[in-house]
Structure formats: structure tokens, C-alpha cells
Amino acid sequence: MPMPDGGAAASDSHESASGPRASVKAVLARLQRATPATGATLLIYHRIGGGTRDELDLPTASFARQVDVLRDRNVVSLDTAVDRLEAGDRTPGVVLTFDDGFDDVYRNAWPLLERHAMPFTVYLATAYVAAPMRWEGSTAKGTAGRGLSWDQLAEMVDSGLCTVGNHTHNHVPPAELTEQELDLCTAAVEQRLGVTTRHFTYPWGIPVPRLEPALRTRFRSASTGEIGRNGPGADLMHLRRVPVRRTDPDSFFAAKLDGALGPERTYAGLVRSAKAVGLSG
Ligand SMILES: [Zn+2]
């Protein structure tokens, strides 16, 4: 991540959670029927309080309100969610995933996650540890964020709350994704943190079918940017996720946790349509 969709959305958004995007989302959220969710909902975060206006960079106050909502939910580790899927258990559970490994996650999200003992996963691109987060095809605007340091990662991992997932070493585009990219990341994490990466997420959320056999031998799960929840019988190498964005009003965030994800899908369709007719991006 960022996904093509999320990245493009970032480029044309310079508004807050009260702008036109937010208004559309608020209307969509009101149309949501209150059907309970089942199975695993994997939320996608990137940056928290990074100070940019990127769609993938949430103000810390927004994230804090989301954590308050999540306290009443069943937030579980990615391993627990996968255990349940393998056992055919439909219990609703929310998994918090942070893509790339920005250091603002440590500064601004970690204090809240630690206080409430919430498990979470950082899908780490190891080439950017303690370095500027810039890679080929990155859609981020303005000053690059910095990557988490090994010390910050170690503190979070040692708490037992943080799972470190594999997000390749160099955050390469799909065409350049190789087994070596997977193994460089795994080796760095093992050497510096003493843990093995058991879960993978594709850069930009784009599945690479030719790499699937290699993923299956290395990881318990692989996740994508495809919107959806995961129930028993889900393909563990194609877990779906739900993105969280800067202009999501609180009601729209709540709609990510319940129901059939109708507002989320409708909004994604609207963004695609707007781009198709050249209204944004
Ligand atoms: Zn990424």
C-alpha cells in the first residue's frame, strides 16, 4: 500500500472530514442497514498524525475516536483471526493493520494501542526502517515520512501486541515482486527483532498470482486491497481488507465495522466513476 485507488484519492484530496467527500460518505453511512458483520474485518491504516493532508494520513484525534469505538469491538491479532477462519468460526473480529511502517504509528497510534491493550499488525517494508519512506511509484505528496526504527519496533513487539508482517524489502511494484524481496524482509526482521514474519500484504494491495506458491510456503496469510470481510472458507492467501481514510466521517468509520460494507463499496464506485470522467485525480 498505498493502493492505486487510495493513492489517487490522496492526490486529489485537500479537505477535512467535513468537506464534500465526507458529506457523501455521511449520506452513504445513513443508508446502511444494520446487519451485523461476521468473520474477520481487516482495517487498513498507513499513517497516524503524520501532519500531511494525504488521504492515508489520519489526524491523531480521528484515530483516537476510532480507538474509542474499537474498545467495544472484538479487536484481535491477525493470528487469532486466521485461527478462527481455519476453525470455521464466524465470530466477528476486527484486525488493525498498518502498512509500510511509518514512524508516526509509533509516536501517535502506539500510545493509544498500548493503553487499551489492542493487538495490531505492522506490515513492514524493511528497506525503509529509520529512513525516508520513498519508493518508486509512491503516491505520497510532500515531505516523505520516516520509517520506524528497529528500537521502536522492538518495543512494540516485546509488548506482545504487535505482529510484524512482511511487505517486501523495497516495496516493489507487482512486476518486480520476487522471492528474494520476501526473503530479504523476513531475514531482516528475524535478525533485528527475533521474530518470524508469518503474514504478508501485497504492495499496493495488488495480488501477484505467479508468486502464490512461494507465499503459501512462507506465510499463514496474505492480504490484498480488495474491499471485503473474511469468513470461514476465505482464501487465506487473498484476505480482503477495508481501508480507513482521512475524510471518513465517524459514521462512515462505524459502517466499516457493521453490515455488508455497502457504503464502502458505493463510495469506491463513485471515486472510480469520478476518475473515469476526469472529475478528480
Ligand atoms: Zn505499502
PDB file of N, CA, C and O in Angstrom, residues 1-13 21 46 54-56 137-141 204 243 245 271 275 281:
ATOM      1  N   MET A   1       0.849  -1.190   0.000  1.00  0.00           N
ATOM      2  CA  MET A   1       0.000   0.000   0.000  1.00  0.00           C
ATOM      3  C   MET A   1       0.889   1.246   0.000  1.00  0.00           C
ATOM      4  O   MET A   1       2.008   1.114   0.343  1.00  0.00           O
ATOM      5  N   PRO A   2       0.498   2.439  -0.343  1.00  0.00           N
ATOM      6  CA  PRO A   2      -0.851   2.808  -0.772  1.00  0.00           C
ATOM      7  C   PRO A   2      -1.314   2.052  -2.028  1.00  0.00           C
ATOM      8  O   PRO A   2      -0.516   1.731  -2.885  1.00  0.00           O
ATOM      9  N   MET A   3      -2.601   1.793  -2.089  1.00  0.00           N
ATOM     10  CA  MET A   3      -3.192   1.177  -3.259  1.00  0.00           C
ATOM     11  C   MET A   3      -3.304   2.227  -4.355  1.00  0.00           C
ATOM     12  O   MET A   3      -3.305   3.409  -4.085  1.00  0.00           O
ATOM     13  N   PRO A   4      -3.478   1.783  -5.592  1.00  0.00           N
ATOM     14  CA  PRO A   4      -3.690   2.735  -6.687  1.00  0.00           C
ATOM     15  C   PRO A   4      -4.895   3.622  -6.384  1.00  0.00           C
ATOM     16  O   PRO A   4      -4.872   4.830  -6.565  1.00  0.00           O
ATOM     17  N   ASP A   5      -5.925   2.972  -5.873  1.00  0.00           N
ATOM     18  CA  ASP A   5      -7.155   3.693  -5.582  1.00  0.00           C
ATOM     19  C   ASP A   5      -6.942   4.704  -4.466  1.00  0.00           C
ATOM     20  O   ASP A   5      -7.224   5.884  -4.598  1.00  0.00           O
ATOM     21  N   GLY A   6      -6.375   4.198  -3.357  1.00  0.00           N
ATOM     22  CA  GLY A   6      -6.170   5.067  -2.201  1.00  0.00           C
ATOM     23  C   GLY A   6      -5.164   6.161  -2.518  1.00  0.00           C
ATOM     24  O   GLY A   6      -5.320   7.300  -2.111  1.00  0.00           O
ATOM     25  N   GLY A   7      -4.158   5.801  -3.289  1.00  0.00           N
ATOM     26  CA  GLY A   7      -3.119   6.767  -3.621  1.00  0.00           C
ATOM     27  C   GLY A   7      -3.675   7.902  -4.452  1.00  0.00           C
ATOM     28  O   GLY A   7      -3.419   9.066  -4.193  1.00  0.00           O
ATOM     29  N   ALA A   8      -4.491   7.541  -5.427  1.00  0.00           N
ATOM     30  CA  ALA A   8      -5.059   8.563  -6.295  1.00  0.00           C
ATOM     31  C   ALA A   8      -6.016   9.435  -5.495  1.00  0.00           C
ATOM     32  O   ALA A   8      -6.078  10.646  -5.672  1.00  0.00           O
ATOM     33  N   ALA A   9      -6.754   8.772  -4.586  1.00  0.00           N
ATOM     34  CA  ALA A   9      -7.674   9.545  -3.758  1.00  0.00           C
ATOM     35  C   ALA A   9      -6.879  10.559  -2.944  1.00  0.00           C
ATOM     36  O   ALA A   9      -7.318  11.674  -2.721  1.00  0.00           O
ATOM     37  N   ALA A  10      -5.672  10.139  -2.529  1.00  0.00           N
ATOM     38  CA  ALA A  10      -4.851  11.035  -1.726  1.00  0.00           C
ATOM     39  C   ALA A  10      -4.468  12.274  -2.523  1.00  0.00           C
ATOM     40  O   ALA A  10      -4.436  13.371  -2.011  1.00  0.00           O
ATOM     41  N   SER A  11      -4.222  12.070  -3.809  1.00  0.00           N
ATOM     42  CA  SER A  11      -3.671  13.159  -4.587  1.00  0.00           C
ATOM     43  C   SER A  11      -4.684  14.271  -4.843  1.00  0.00           C
ATOM     44  O   SER A  11      -4.312  15.394  -5.107  1.00  0.00           O
ATOM     45  N   ASP A  12      -5.977  13.930  -4.774  1.00  0.00           N
ATOM     46  CA  ASP A  12      -6.942  14.965  -5.107  1.00  0.00           C
ATOM     47  C   ASP A  12      -7.702  15.438  -3.876  1.00  0.00           C
ATOM     48  O   ASP A  12      -8.686  16.134  -3.984  1.00  0.00           O
ATOM     49  N   SER A  13      -7.239  15.042  -2.729  1.00  0.00           N
ATOM     50  CA  SER A  13      -7.980  15.433  -1.541  1.00  0.00           C
ATOM     51  C   SER A  13      -7.202  16.421  -0.698  1.00  0.00           C
ATOM     52  O   SER A  13      -6.127  16.133  -0.233  1.00  0.00           O
ATOM     53  N   ARG A  21     -16.338  15.257   0.219  1.00  0.00           N
ATOM     54  CA  ARG A  21     -16.150  13.807   0.295  1.00  0.00           C
ATOM     55  C   ARG A  21     -16.805  13.248   1.544  1.00  0.00           C
ATOM     56  O   ARG A  21     -17.455  12.211   1.524  1.00  0.00           O
ATOM     57  N   HIS A  46      -2.362   3.540   7.305  1.00  0.00           N
ATOM     58  CA  HIS A  46      -0.983   3.818   6.883  1.00  0.00           C
ATOM     59  C   HIS A  46      -0.296   4.737   7.892  1.00  0.00           C
ATOM     60  O   HIS A  46       0.584   4.324   8.610  1.00  0.00           O
ATOM     61  N   ASP A  54      -2.544  13.951   3.158  1.00  0.00           N
ATOM     62  CA  ASP A  54      -2.762  12.737   2.385  1.00  0.00           C
ATOM     63  C   ASP A  54      -3.994  11.995   2.924  1.00  0.00           C
ATOM     64  O   ASP A  54      -4.217  11.930   4.130  1.00  0.00           O
ATOM     65  N   GLU A  55      -4.795  11.418   2.019  1.00  0.00           N
ATOM     66  CA  GLU A  55      -5.966  10.639   2.439  1.00  0.00           C
ATOM     67  C   GLU A  55      -5.585   9.485   3.366  1.00  0.00           C
ATOM     68  O   GLU A  55      -6.395   8.995   4.139  1.00  0.00           O
ATOM     69  N   LEU A  56      -4.350   9.019   3.257  1.00  0.00           N
ATOM     70  CA  LEU A  56      -3.922   7.852   4.038  1.00  0.00           C
ATOM     71  C   LEU A  56      -3.231   8.264   5.340  1.00  0.00           C
ATOM     72  O   LEU A  56      -2.664   7.429   6.031  1.00  0.00           O
ATOM     73  N   GLY A 137       7.044   4.829  -7.492  1.00  0.00           N
ATOM     74  CA  GLY A 137       5.590   4.720  -7.604  1.00  0.00           C
ATOM     75  C   GLY A 137       4.850   5.194  -6.379  1.00  0.00           C
ATOM     76  O   GLY A 137       3.625   5.127  -6.315  1.00  0.00           O
ATOM     77  N   SER A 138       5.564   5.666  -5.364  1.00  0.00           N
ATOM     78  CA  SER A 138       4.902   6.170  -4.168  1.00  0.00           C
ATOM     79  C   SER A 138       4.039   7.366  -4.540  1.00  0.00           C
ATOM     80  O   SER A 138       4.459   8.262  -5.266  1.00  0.00           O
ATOM     81  N   THR A 139       2.819   7.388  -4.016  1.00  0.00           N
ATOM     82  CA  THR A 139       1.905   8.468  -4.367  1.00  0.00           C
ATOM     83  C   THR A 139       1.875   9.553  -3.295  1.00  0.00           C
ATOM     84  O   THR A 139       1.148  10.523  -3.412  1.00  0.00           O
ATOM     85  N   ALA A 140       2.641   9.344  -2.230  1.00  0.00           N
ATOM     86  CA  ALA A 140       2.611  10.308  -1.129  1.00  0.00           C
ATOM     87  C   ALA A 140       3.092  11.679  -1.605  1.00  0.00           C
ATOM     88  O   ALA A 140       4.042  11.793  -2.375  1.00  0.00           O
ATOM     89  N   LYS A 141       2.406  12.707  -1.142  1.00  0.00           N
ATOM     90  CA  LYS A 141       2.760  14.084  -1.511  1.00  0.00           C
ATOM     91  C   LYS A 141       3.617  14.729  -0.419  1.00  0.00           C
ATOM     92  O   LYS A 141       3.498  14.379   0.740  1.00  0.00           O
ATOM     93  N   TRP A 204       0.775  -2.151  -2.748  1.00  0.00           N
ATOM     94  CA  TRP A 204      -0.373  -1.570  -3.440  1.00  0.00           C
ATOM     95  C   TRP A 204      -1.610  -2.474  -3.371  1.00  0.00           C
ATOM     96  O   TRP A 204      -2.587  -2.232  -4.057  1.00  0.00           O
ATOM     97  N   PRO A 243     -10.181  -0.160   3.772  1.00  0.00           N
ATOM     98  CA  PRO A 243      -9.293   0.987   4.032  1.00  0.00           C
ATOM     99  C   PRO A 243      -9.943   2.031   4.941  1.00  0.00           C
ATOM    100  O   PRO A 243     -11.156   2.238   4.893  1.00  0.00           O
ATOM    101  N   ARG A 245      -9.680   6.104   5.732  1.00  0.00           N
ATOM    102  CA  ARG A 245      -9.113   7.290   5.092  1.00  0.00           C
ATOM    103  C   ARG A 245      -9.418   8.546   5.896  1.00  0.00           C
ATOM    104  O   ARG A 245     -10.360   8.602   6.681  1.00  0.00           O
ATOM    105  N   VAL A 271     -15.776   6.987  -6.572  1.00  0.00           N
ATOM    106  CA  VAL A 271     -14.427   7.510  -6.819  1.00  0.00           C
ATOM    107  C   VAL A 271     -13.945   7.052  -8.190  1.00  0.00           C
ATOM    108  O   VAL A 271     -13.391   7.830  -8.972  1.00  0.00           O
ATOM    109  N   LYS A 275     -13.157   9.477 -11.472  1.00  0.00           N
ATOM    110  CA  LYS A 275     -11.868   9.449 -12.171  1.00  0.00           C
ATOM    111  C   LYS A 275     -12.080   9.166 -13.649  1.00  0.00           C
ATOM    112  O   LYS A 275     -11.433   9.754 -14.505  1.00  0.00           O
ATOM    113  N   GLY A 281      -8.393  13.531  -9.546  1.00  0.00           N
ATOM    114  CA  GLY A 281      -7.187  12.742  -9.750  1.00  0.00           C
ATOM    115  C   GLY A 281      -6.197  13.446 -10.648  1.00  0.00           C
ATOM    116  O   GLY A 281      -6.191  14.626 -10.841  1.00  0.00           O
TER     117      GLY A 281
END
